Amino acid sequence: MNELKTCVLIPVYNHPYSITAVVEQMRTLQLPILLVDDGSDSRCAAVLDQLSSQNCHLLRLPCNRGKGAAVRAGLEEAGRLGFTHALQIDADGQHAREDLPAFIQQLAITPQALVIGYPRYDQSVSPIRFYGRYATHIWVWINTLSLDIRDSMCGARLYPVAAINQLLAKTPCGNRMAFDTEILVRWHWAGGTIANLPVRVHYPLDGVSHFQLWRDNALISTMHARLFFGMLVRLPWLLHQRFKRSAA
């Protein structure tokens, strides 16, 4: 295999108060940092410009297109820059930096895997946020006929850049919050390797959430329905793969 080159990928939309601290934490990993400005306002854009002058790559999208679109654009840019892997984290500082080196270490074991974080919450998580995730968890387990994906909503994950870009080039995924879940299900359907690692989560440094209740819940519900019918089409193959793993 060619030399592995990993960057930190951070999609950013109006997190002017947390992003500098997040970048400083990520610098301790001694990895290049790629910031994707998803149409932030002038205040956040100015902060990102300052960070880009301090040895960060900056990709600026002309308008806000959603987290999924920002991640997809960032993965394409990571490939263009020659990176083999991209460690995605959220811009609000919710992921514990101390748990991220394990994601990089996993490359020595499964360099072809998509490494997914599953959260270990502290007291900052609300009951609605904690238990509400299980609606998505259950649909993911149904649509993959497995428990291979422990949590499809955590924003800490390590993508193999070339393979994920090839998948995204030929399969639809939503532009907004539904992207995180859909790309994992489609990766699983494509036979991609998955590794799950714990990451401590604290909500958040600046209290900014861009989840829009009606719009994003509607998009997520549509995504689950689309994946369910996709699962039905793939059902014979998924059952075959499940029985094959059970017999191994």
Coordinates of C-alpha atoms in Angstrom, one line a residue:
M1 CA 0.0 0.0 0.0
N2 CA 1.1 3.6 -0.7
E3 CA 2.2 5.8 2.2
L4 CA -0.8 6.7 4.4
K5 CA -1.3 10.5 4.7
T6 CA -4.1 11.7 7.1
C7 CA -5.6 15.1 7.6
V8 CA -8.1 16.4 10.1
L9 CA -11.3 17.5 8.3
I10 CA -13.5 20.0 10.0
P11 CA -16.7 21.3 8.4
V12 CA -17.5 24.7 9.8
Y13 CA -20.7 26.8 9.7
N14 CA -20.8 29.8 12.1
H15 CA -18.7 28.6 15.0
P16 CA -16.5 31.6 15.5
Y17 CA -16.1 31.2 19.2
S18 CA -15.1 27.5 19.3
I19 CA -13.2 26.8 16.1
T20 CA -9.9 28.4 17.1
A21 CA -9.7 26.3 20.3
V22 CA -10.7 23.1 18.3
V23 CA -7.9 23.8 15.8
E24 CA -5.4 24.3 18.5
Q25 CA -6.4 21.0 20.1
M26 CA -6.1 19.2 16.7
R27 CA -2.6 20.7 16.1
T28 CA -1.4 18.4 18.9
L29 CA -2.2 15.4 16.7
Q30 CA 0.5 16.8 14.3
L31 CA -1.7 16.3 11.3
P32 CA -2.5 18.8 8.5
I33 CA -5.9 20.5 9.1
L34 CA -8.5 21.1 6.4
L35 CA -11.3 23.5 7.2
V36 CA -14.4 23.6 5.1
D37 CA -16.3 26.9 5.4
D38 CA -19.9 26.0 4.6
G39 CA -21.0 29.6 3.8
S40 CA -20.3 31.1 7.3
D41 CA -21.1 34.7 8.1
S42 CA -18.4 37.4 7.9
R43 CA -17.5 37.0 11.6
C44 CA -16.7 33.3 11.4
A45 CA -15.2 33.7 7.9
A46 CA -12.7 36.2 9.3
V47 CA -11.7 33.7 12.0
L48 CA -11.2 31.0 9.4
D49 CA -9.1 33.4 7.2
Q50 CA -6.9 33.9 10.2
L51 CA -6.5 30.2 10.8
S52 CA -5.8 29.6 7.1
S53 CA -2.8 32.0 7.5
Q54 CA -1.5 29.8 10.3
N55 CA -0.9 26.7 8.2
C56 CA -4.4 25.3 7.8
H57 CA -5.9 24.4 4.5
L58 CA -9.2 26.3 3.9
L59 CA -11.9 25.3 1.4
R60 CA -14.6 28.0 1.1
L61 CA -18.1 27.1 -0.2
P62 CA -19.9 30.0 -1.8
C63 CA -23.1 29.5 0.3
N64 CA -24.4 27.2 3.0
R65 CA -25.2 23.8 1.6
G66 CA -25.4 21.7 4.7
K67 CA -23.0 19.5 6.7
G68 CA -23.2 16.6 4.2
A69 CA -22.3 18.8 1.3
A70 CA -19.4 20.3 3.3
V71 CA -18.0 16.9 4.2
R72 CA -18.3 15.7 0.7
A73 CA -16.5 18.8 -0.7
G74 CA -13.9 18.4 2.0
L75 CA -13.3 14.7 1.1
E76 CA -12.9 15.7 -2.6
E77 CA -10.4 18.4 -1.6
A78 CA -8.6 15.9 0.7
G79 CA -8.2 13.6 -2.2
R80 CA -7.0 16.4 -4.5
L81 CA -4.4 17.4 -1.8
G82 CA -3.1 13.8 -1.8
F83 CA -4.4 12.6 1.6
T84 CA -5.4 8.9 1.9
H85 CA -7.5 9.4 5.0
A86 CA -9.5 12.2 6.6
L87 CA -10.3 12.3 10.3
Q88 CA -13.6 14.2 10.5
I89 CA -14.6 16.0 13.7
D90 CA -17.2 18.6 14.5
A91 CA -16.4 22.3 14.8
D92 CA -18.0 22.9 18.2
G93 CA -15.4 21.0 20.2
Q94 CA -17.7 18.2 21.4
H95 CA -15.2 15.3 20.7
A96 CA -12.5 14.6 23.3
R97 CA -9.1 15.1 21.7
E98 CA -7.6 12.4 23.9
D99 CA -9.7 9.8 22.2
L100 CA -8.8 10.7 18.6
P101 CA -5.2 9.2 18.4
A102 CA -6.9 5.7 18.6
F103 CA -8.5 6.4 15.3
I104 CA -5.1 7.1 13.7
Q105 CA -3.7 4.0 15.3
Q106 CA -6.5 1.9 13.8
L107 CA -5.0 2.5 10.4
A108 CA -2.2 0.1 11.2
I109 CA -4.8 -2.6 11.8
T110 CA -7.4 -1.9 9.1
P111 CA -6.2 0.9 6.7
Q112 CA -9.2 0.2 4.4
A113 CA -11.8 0.6 7.2
L114 CA -14.2 3.5 7.8
V115 CA -13.6 4.1 11.5
I116 CA -16.7 5.3 13.3
G117 CA -16.9 6.9 16.7
Y118 CA -19.6 5.9 19.1
P119 CA -20.2 8.5 21.9
R120 CA -19.5 8.2 25.6
Y121 CA -21.6 11.1 27.0
D122 CA -21.1 13.1 30.1
Q123 CA -23.8 15.0 32.0
S124 CA -24.1 17.6 29.3
V125 CA -26.2 15.4 27.0
S126 CA -30.0 15.9 27.3
P127 CA -32.4 12.9 27.6
I128 CA -34.1 13.9 24.4
R129 CA -30.8 13.9 22.5
F130 CA -29.6 10.7 24.1
Y131 CA -32.8 8.6 23.6
G132 CA -33.9 10.2 20.4
R133 CA -30.8 8.7 18.7
Y134 CA -32.2 5.2 19.1
A135 CA -34.9 5.8 16.4
T136 CA -32.0 6.2 13.9
H137 CA -30.0 3.4 15.5
I138 CA -32.9 0.9 15.1
W139 CA -33.5 1.9 11.4
V140 CA -29.8 1.5 10.7
W141 CA -29.8 -2.0 12.2
I142 CA -32.8 -2.9 10.2
N143 CA -31.4 -1.5 7.0
T144 CA -28.1 -3.3 7.3
L145 CA -29.5 -6.4 9.0
S146 CA -26.7 -6.1 11.5
L147 CA -25.3 -4.3 14.5
D148 CA -22.1 -3.5 12.8
I149 CA -22.7 0.2 13.0
R150 CA -22.9 1.1 16.7
D151 CA -23.7 4.8 16.2
S152 CA -24.3 6.4 12.8
M153 CA -24.8 10.0 14.0
C154 CA -21.5 10.7 15.8
G155 CA -19.4 13.3 13.8
A156 CA -16.0 11.8 14.8
R157 CA -15.0 9.3 12.1
L158 CA -12.0 8.4 9.9
Y159 CA -12.7 8.1 6.2
P160 CA -10.6 6.3 3.6
V161 CA -10.6 9.1 1.1
A162 CA -10.3 7.4 -2.3
A163 CA -12.8 4.6 -1.5
I164 CA -15.4 6.9 0.0
N165 CA -15.1 9.4 -2.9
Q166 CA -15.7 6.5 -5.3
L167 CA -18.8 5.5 -3.4
L168 CA -20.1 9.1 -3.3
A169 CA -19.6 9.5 -7.0
K170 CA -22.1 6.8 -7.8
T171 CA -24.6 6.8 -5.0
P172 CA -26.9 9.6 -3.6
C173 CA -26.5 10.9 -0.1
G174 CA -28.2 13.9 1.5
N175 CA -26.5 17.3 1.8
R176 CA -27.5 18.0 5.4
M177 CA -27.7 16.2 8.7
A178 CA -28.9 12.9 7.2
F179 CA -25.6 12.5 5.4
D180 CA -23.7 11.1 8.4
T181 CA -26.1 8.1 8.7
E182 CA -26.7 7.5 5.0
I183 CA -23.1 7.2 4.0
L184 CA -22.4 4.6 6.6
V185 CA -25.4 2.4 5.5
R186 CA -24.3 2.7 1.9
W187 CA -20.7 1.9 2.8
H188 CA -21.9 -1.2 4.7
W189 CA -24.1 -2.2 1.7
A190 CA -21.0 -1.9 -0.6
G191 CA -19.1 -4.4 1.6
G192 CA -16.8 -1.8 3.2
T193 CA -15.0 -2.6 6.4
I194 CA -16.2 -0.8 9.6
A195 CA -14.4 -0.3 12.9
N196 CA -16.1 1.2 15.9
L197 CA -14.2 3.2 18.5
P198 CA -15.4 5.1 21.6
V199 CA -15.1 8.9 21.8
R200 CA -16.1 11.0 24.8
V201 CA -18.6 13.7 23.9
H202 CA -19.4 17.0 25.7
Y203 CA -22.1 19.4 24.4
P204 CA -20.7 22.0 23.3
L205 CA -18.3 24.9 23.7
D206 CA -20.4 27.7 22.2
G207 CA -23.9 26.2 22.4
V208 CA -24.6 26.5 18.7
S209 CA -26.7 23.9 17.0
H210 CA -27.7 24.1 13.3
F211 CA -30.2 21.3 13.5
Q212 CA -33.5 22.6 12.2
L213 CA -36.3 20.5 13.8
W214 CA -38.9 20.3 11.0
R215 CA -36.6 20.4 8.0
D216 CA -33.9 18.0 9.2
N217 CA -36.4 15.5 10.8
A218 CA -38.2 15.4 7.5
L219 CA -35.0 14.8 5.6
I220 CA -33.9 12.1 8.0
S221 CA -37.3 10.4 7.8
T222 CA -37.1 10.5 4.0
M223 CA -33.6 9.1 4.2
H224 CA -34.7 6.2 6.4
A225 CA -37.6 5.4 4.0
R226 CA -35.3 5.5 1.0
L227 CA -32.8 3.2 2.7
F228 CA -35.5 0.8 3.8
F229 CA -36.7 0.2 0.3
G230 CA -33.0 0.0 -0.8
M231 CA -32.6 -2.7 1.8
L232 CA -35.6 -4.7 0.5
V233 CA -34.0 -4.7 -3.0
R234 CA -30.7 -5.9 -1.5
L235 CA -32.4 -8.3 0.9
P236 CA -31.2 -11.6 -0.7
W237 CA -27.6 -10.4 -0.9
L238 CA -27.7 -9.0 2.7
L239 CA -29.1 -12.3 4.0
H240 CA -26.4 -14.2 2.1
Q241 CA -23.7 -12.1 3.6
R242 CA -25.1 -12.4 7.1
F243 CA -25.3 -16.2 6.9
K244 CA -21.8 -16.3 5.4
R245 CA -20.4 -14.4 8.4
S246 CA -22.3 -16.6 10.8
A247 CA -20.8 -19.7 9.2
A248 CA -17.3 -18.3 9.2

